[in-house]
Short mmCIF file of N, CA and C and ligand atoms in Angstrom, two decimals:
data_model
loop_
_atom_site.label_atom_id
_atom_site.label_comp_id
_atom_site.label_asym_id
_atom_site.label_seq_id
_atom_site.Cartn_x
_atom_site.Cartn_y
_atom_site.Cartn_z
N UNK A 26 9.04 11.34 -12.49
CA UNK A 26 8.19 10.10 -12.45
C UNK A 26 8.55 9.28 -13.62
N UNK A 27 8.40 8.03 -13.38
CA UNK A 27 8.59 6.98 -14.43
C UNK A 27 7.51 5.88 -14.38
N UNK A 28 7.70 4.82 -14.98
CA UNK A 28 6.82 3.65 -14.83
C UNK A 28 7.75 2.39 -14.87
N UNK A 29 8.92 2.51 -14.44
CA UNK A 29 9.91 1.45 -14.46
C UNK A 29 9.44 0.09 -13.66
N UNK A 30 9.01 0.36 -12.40
CA UNK A 30 8.60 -0.86 -11.56
C UNK A 30 7.42 -1.58 -12.28
N UNK A 31 6.45 -0.78 -12.62
CA UNK A 31 5.29 -1.44 -13.15
C UNK A 31 5.50 -2.12 -14.52
N UNK A 32 6.46 -1.68 -15.23
CA UNK A 32 6.58 -2.35 -16.61
C UNK A 32 7.79 -3.40 -16.49
N UNK A 33 8.67 -3.21 -15.63
CA UNK A 33 9.86 -4.00 -15.60
C UNK A 33 9.80 -5.20 -14.54
N UNK A 34 9.08 -4.90 -13.47
CA UNK A 34 8.99 -5.86 -12.37
C UNK A 34 7.65 -6.55 -12.15
N UNK A 35 6.65 -5.70 -11.75
CA UNK A 35 5.27 -6.06 -11.46
C UNK A 35 4.25 -5.04 -11.78
N UNK A 36 3.22 -5.38 -12.61
CA UNK A 36 2.19 -4.45 -12.95
C UNK A 36 1.39 -4.36 -11.80
N UNK A 37 0.45 -3.28 -11.85
CA UNK A 37 -0.32 -2.83 -10.64
C UNK A 37 -1.32 -4.02 -10.16
N UNK A 38 -1.93 -4.62 -11.02
CA UNK A 38 -2.85 -5.70 -10.65
C UNK A 38 -2.19 -6.83 -9.81
N UNK A 39 -1.08 -7.29 -10.44
CA UNK A 39 -0.31 -8.38 -9.87
C UNK A 39 0.22 -7.98 -8.50
N UNK A 40 0.76 -6.77 -8.41
CA UNK A 40 1.40 -6.34 -7.16
C UNK A 40 0.20 -6.10 -6.15
N UNK A 41 -0.85 -5.52 -6.59
CA UNK A 41 -2.05 -5.28 -5.67
C UNK A 41 -2.52 -6.73 -5.17
N UNK A 42 -2.71 -7.67 -6.04
CA UNK A 42 -3.12 -9.08 -5.61
C UNK A 42 -2.17 -9.67 -4.56
N UNK A 43 -0.81 -9.52 -4.86
CA UNK A 43 0.16 -10.14 -4.00
C UNK A 43 0.10 -9.51 -2.60
N UNK A 44 0.03 -8.25 -2.66
CA UNK A 44 0.01 -7.52 -1.34
C UNK A 44 -1.40 -7.58 -0.65
N UNK A 45 -2.38 -7.85 -1.31
CA UNK A 45 -3.66 -8.18 -0.71
C UNK A 45 -3.58 -9.49 0.14
N UNK A 46 -2.82 -10.49 -0.43
CA UNK A 46 -2.61 -11.62 0.33
C UNK A 46 -1.73 -11.37 1.52
N UNK A 47 -0.76 -10.71 1.34
CA UNK A 47 0.26 -10.38 2.42
C UNK A 47 -0.37 -9.65 3.60
N UNK A 48 -1.14 -8.61 3.19
CA UNK A 48 -1.72 -7.75 4.23
C UNK A 48 -3.22 -8.00 4.42
N UNK A 49 -3.33 -9.38 4.73
CA UNK A 49 -4.77 -9.91 4.88
C UNK A 49 -5.38 -9.31 6.14
N UNK A 50 -6.64 -9.17 6.19
CA UNK A 50 -7.26 -8.59 7.35
C UNK A 50 -7.19 -9.51 8.55
N UNK A 51 -7.02 -10.75 8.36
CA UNK A 51 -6.91 -11.57 9.50
C UNK A 51 -5.47 -11.48 10.34
N UNK A 52 -4.69 -10.76 9.60
CA UNK A 52 -3.36 -10.41 10.23
C UNK A 52 -3.18 -8.89 10.69
N UNK A 53 -4.40 -8.28 10.72
CA UNK A 53 -4.50 -6.82 11.02
C UNK A 53 -3.78 -6.51 12.36
N UNK A 54 -4.06 -7.28 13.45
CA UNK A 54 -3.47 -6.86 14.75
C UNK A 54 -2.01 -7.00 14.67
N UNK A 55 -1.47 -8.00 13.93
CA UNK A 55 -0.01 -8.11 13.76
C UNK A 55 0.64 -6.95 13.11
N UNK A 56 0.12 -6.52 11.95
CA UNK A 56 0.64 -5.37 11.35
C UNK A 56 0.44 -4.10 12.14
N UNK A 57 -0.60 -3.87 12.69
CA UNK A 57 -0.76 -2.69 13.47
C UNK A 57 0.28 -2.60 14.52
N UNK A 58 0.60 -3.77 15.20
CA UNK A 58 1.52 -3.74 16.27
C UNK A 58 2.95 -3.50 15.69
N UNK A 59 3.27 -4.30 14.62
CA UNK A 59 4.64 -4.20 13.98
C UNK A 59 4.91 -2.86 13.39
N UNK A 60 3.95 -2.31 12.92
CA UNK A 60 4.13 -0.86 12.20
C UNK A 60 3.96 0.26 13.25
N UNK A 61 3.46 -0.08 14.43
CA UNK A 61 3.22 0.93 15.44
C UNK A 61 2.16 1.87 15.13
N UNK A 62 1.08 1.36 14.49
CA UNK A 62 0.03 2.31 14.00
C UNK A 62 -0.86 2.65 15.16
N UNK A 63 -1.30 3.87 15.15
CA UNK A 63 -2.28 4.28 16.26
C UNK A 63 -3.28 5.39 15.55
N UNK A 64 -4.38 5.41 16.06
CA UNK A 64 -5.33 6.31 15.54
C UNK A 64 -4.75 7.84 15.72
N UNK A 65 -5.14 8.66 14.65
CA UNK A 65 -4.72 10.05 14.74
C UNK A 65 -3.41 10.28 14.25
N UNK A 66 -2.76 9.31 13.84
CA UNK A 66 -1.33 9.45 13.37
C UNK A 66 -1.29 10.18 12.04
N UNK A 67 -0.24 10.80 11.64
CA UNK A 67 0.10 11.17 10.23
C UNK A 67 1.07 10.32 9.65
N UNK A 68 0.72 9.65 8.51
CA UNK A 68 1.59 8.55 7.91
C UNK A 68 1.80 8.94 6.53
N UNK A 69 3.12 8.70 6.05
CA UNK A 69 3.49 8.81 4.68
C UNK A 69 3.86 7.37 4.20
N UNK A 70 3.18 6.90 3.24
CA UNK A 70 3.57 5.58 2.71
C UNK A 70 4.41 5.78 1.41
N UNK A 71 5.67 5.86 1.72
CA UNK A 71 6.60 6.14 0.59
C UNK A 71 6.98 4.93 -0.34
N UNK A 72 6.68 5.06 -1.59
CA UNK A 72 6.92 3.82 -2.45
C UNK A 72 5.63 2.93 -2.19
N UNK A 73 4.37 3.54 -2.25
CA UNK A 73 3.19 2.76 -1.89
C UNK A 73 2.74 1.85 -3.00
N UNK A 74 3.34 1.95 -4.25
CA UNK A 74 2.86 1.05 -5.29
C UNK A 74 1.43 1.41 -5.64
N UNK A 75 0.66 0.27 -5.79
CA UNK A 75 -0.82 0.50 -6.01
C UNK A 75 -1.64 0.85 -4.84
N UNK A 76 -1.02 0.97 -3.66
CA UNK A 76 -1.78 1.47 -2.60
C UNK A 76 -2.42 0.44 -1.68
N UNK A 77 -1.96 -0.73 -1.81
CA UNK A 77 -2.65 -1.94 -1.08
C UNK A 77 -2.67 -1.68 0.39
N UNK A 78 -1.43 -1.47 0.94
CA UNK A 78 -1.21 -1.24 2.39
C UNK A 78 -1.77 0.05 2.81
N UNK A 79 -1.77 1.02 1.88
CA UNK A 79 -2.21 2.34 2.17
C UNK A 79 -3.74 2.25 2.40
N UNK A 80 -4.41 1.52 1.65
CA UNK A 80 -5.82 1.32 1.71
C UNK A 80 -6.16 0.51 3.09
N UNK A 81 -5.36 -0.39 3.35
CA UNK A 81 -5.50 -1.27 4.46
C UNK A 81 -5.41 -0.55 5.74
N UNK A 82 -4.36 0.36 5.82
CA UNK A 82 -4.20 1.18 7.09
C UNK A 82 -5.38 2.04 7.25
N UNK A 83 -5.87 2.59 6.27
CA UNK A 83 -7.16 3.48 6.43
C UNK A 83 -8.24 2.64 6.95
N UNK A 84 -8.53 1.46 6.44
CA UNK A 84 -9.51 0.66 6.83
C UNK A 84 -9.34 0.14 8.35
N UNK A 85 -8.05 -0.35 8.55
CA UNK A 85 -7.79 -0.91 9.89
C UNK A 85 -8.03 0.18 11.02
N UNK A 86 -7.65 1.41 10.68
CA UNK A 86 -7.74 2.50 11.67
C UNK A 86 -9.10 3.33 11.51
N UNK A 87 -10.03 2.74 10.85
CA UNK A 87 -11.36 3.39 10.72
C UNK A 87 -11.17 4.82 10.15
N UNK A 88 -10.29 5.07 9.20
CA UNK A 88 -10.02 6.35 8.59
C UNK A 88 -9.53 7.54 9.54
N UNK A 89 -9.23 7.05 10.80
CA UNK A 89 -8.81 8.02 11.76
C UNK A 89 -7.28 8.28 11.80
N UNK A 90 -6.75 8.56 10.47
CA UNK A 90 -5.34 8.87 10.25
C UNK A 90 -5.22 9.93 9.16
N UNK A 91 -4.19 10.67 9.19
CA UNK A 91 -3.88 11.49 7.92
C UNK A 91 -2.82 10.61 7.23
N UNK A 92 -3.17 10.31 6.02
CA UNK A 92 -2.31 9.28 5.29
C UNK A 92 -2.17 9.83 3.93
N UNK A 93 -0.88 9.63 3.41
CA UNK A 93 -0.64 9.98 1.99
C UNK A 93 0.31 9.03 1.50
N UNK A 94 0.02 8.46 0.20
CA UNK A 94 0.88 7.44 -0.41
C UNK A 94 1.62 8.17 -1.61
N UNK A 95 2.83 7.89 -1.64
CA UNK A 95 3.76 8.57 -2.63
C UNK A 95 4.55 7.38 -3.42
N UNK A 96 4.43 7.52 -4.78
CA UNK A 96 5.19 6.58 -5.56
C UNK A 96 5.70 7.25 -6.83
N UNK A 97 6.80 6.91 -7.29
CA UNK A 97 7.48 7.54 -8.43
C UNK A 97 6.92 7.05 -9.68
N UNK A 98 6.20 5.84 -9.69
CA UNK A 98 5.80 5.16 -10.80
C UNK A 98 4.38 5.56 -11.04
N UNK A 99 4.11 6.35 -12.23
CA UNK A 99 2.88 6.90 -12.42
C UNK A 99 1.85 5.93 -12.75
N UNK A 100 2.18 4.76 -13.23
CA UNK A 100 1.18 3.74 -13.40
C UNK A 100 0.48 3.31 -12.10
N UNK A 101 1.32 3.32 -10.99
CA UNK A 101 0.70 2.89 -9.72
C UNK A 101 -0.14 4.18 -9.26
N UNK A 102 0.33 5.24 -9.38
CA UNK A 102 -0.36 6.44 -8.89
C UNK A 102 -1.66 6.61 -9.48
N UNK A 103 -1.72 6.21 -10.84
CA UNK A 103 -3.01 6.33 -11.53
C UNK A 103 -3.87 5.10 -11.38
N UNK A 104 -3.47 4.08 -10.75
CA UNK A 104 -4.13 2.87 -10.64
C UNK A 104 -5.38 2.91 -9.74
N UNK A 105 -6.55 2.42 -10.13
CA UNK A 105 -7.70 2.47 -9.43
C UNK A 105 -8.15 1.04 -9.04
N UNK A 106 -8.20 0.63 -7.73
CA UNK A 106 -8.41 -0.63 -7.29
C UNK A 106 -9.87 -1.02 -7.64
C1 SAM B 8 8.18 -3.62 -3.96
S1 SAM B 8 7.23 -2.10 -4.49
C2 SAM B 8 6.24 -1.97 -3.01
C3 SAM B 8 4.96 -1.46 -3.15
C4 SAM B 8 4.14 -1.19 -1.77
N1 SAM B 8 4.90 -0.52 -0.81
C5 SAM B 8 3.65 -2.55 -1.42
O1 SAM B 8 4.04 -2.98 -0.40
O2 SAM B 8 2.79 -3.10 -2.18
C6 SAM B 8 8.34 -0.81 -4.38
C7 SAM B 8 7.76 0.50 -4.77
O3 SAM B 8 8.60 1.57 -4.45
C8 SAM B 8 8.58 2.57 -5.44
N2 SAM B 8 9.86 3.35 -5.42
C9 SAM B 8 11.03 3.09 -5.67
N3 SAM B 8 11.94 4.09 -5.49
C10 SAM B 8 11.06 5.12 -5.28
C11 SAM B 8 11.44 6.54 -4.97
N4 SAM B 8 12.60 7.16 -5.01
N5 SAM B 8 10.31 7.36 -4.66
C12 SAM B 8 9.06 6.87 -4.69
N6 SAM B 8 8.79 5.56 -4.91
C13 SAM B 8 9.72 4.71 -5.16
C14 SAM B 8 8.43 1.73 -6.80
O4 SAM B 8 7.94 2.48 -7.88
C15 SAM B 8 7.54 0.61 -6.29
O5 SAM B 8 6.15 0.98 -6.46
#
């Protein structure tokens, strides 16, 4: 593990904010279709960063998924929204 992305490119709050705008709830149906998300799925969010999309998927599918987020950057892994 390292913290290269969060120190050299974007910190967790900046990345979380930017992705919150991208993965806005009013575009939920579009992302569910594009990502092929379905209730009951097992999902690995590899390179999840601060977990913005990870949390969105949980919310959009009413927690009816097995979901794990993985990131090599420990600053993101430790980040609490
Ligand atoms: C552009 S950010 C995207 C974060 C997140 N997917 C999002 O949409 O907000 C890319 C992420 O991939 C992670 N990453 C890069 N290489 C990785 C690897 N080999 N294993 C795990 N995470 C990795 C970085 O640490 C960074 O958090």
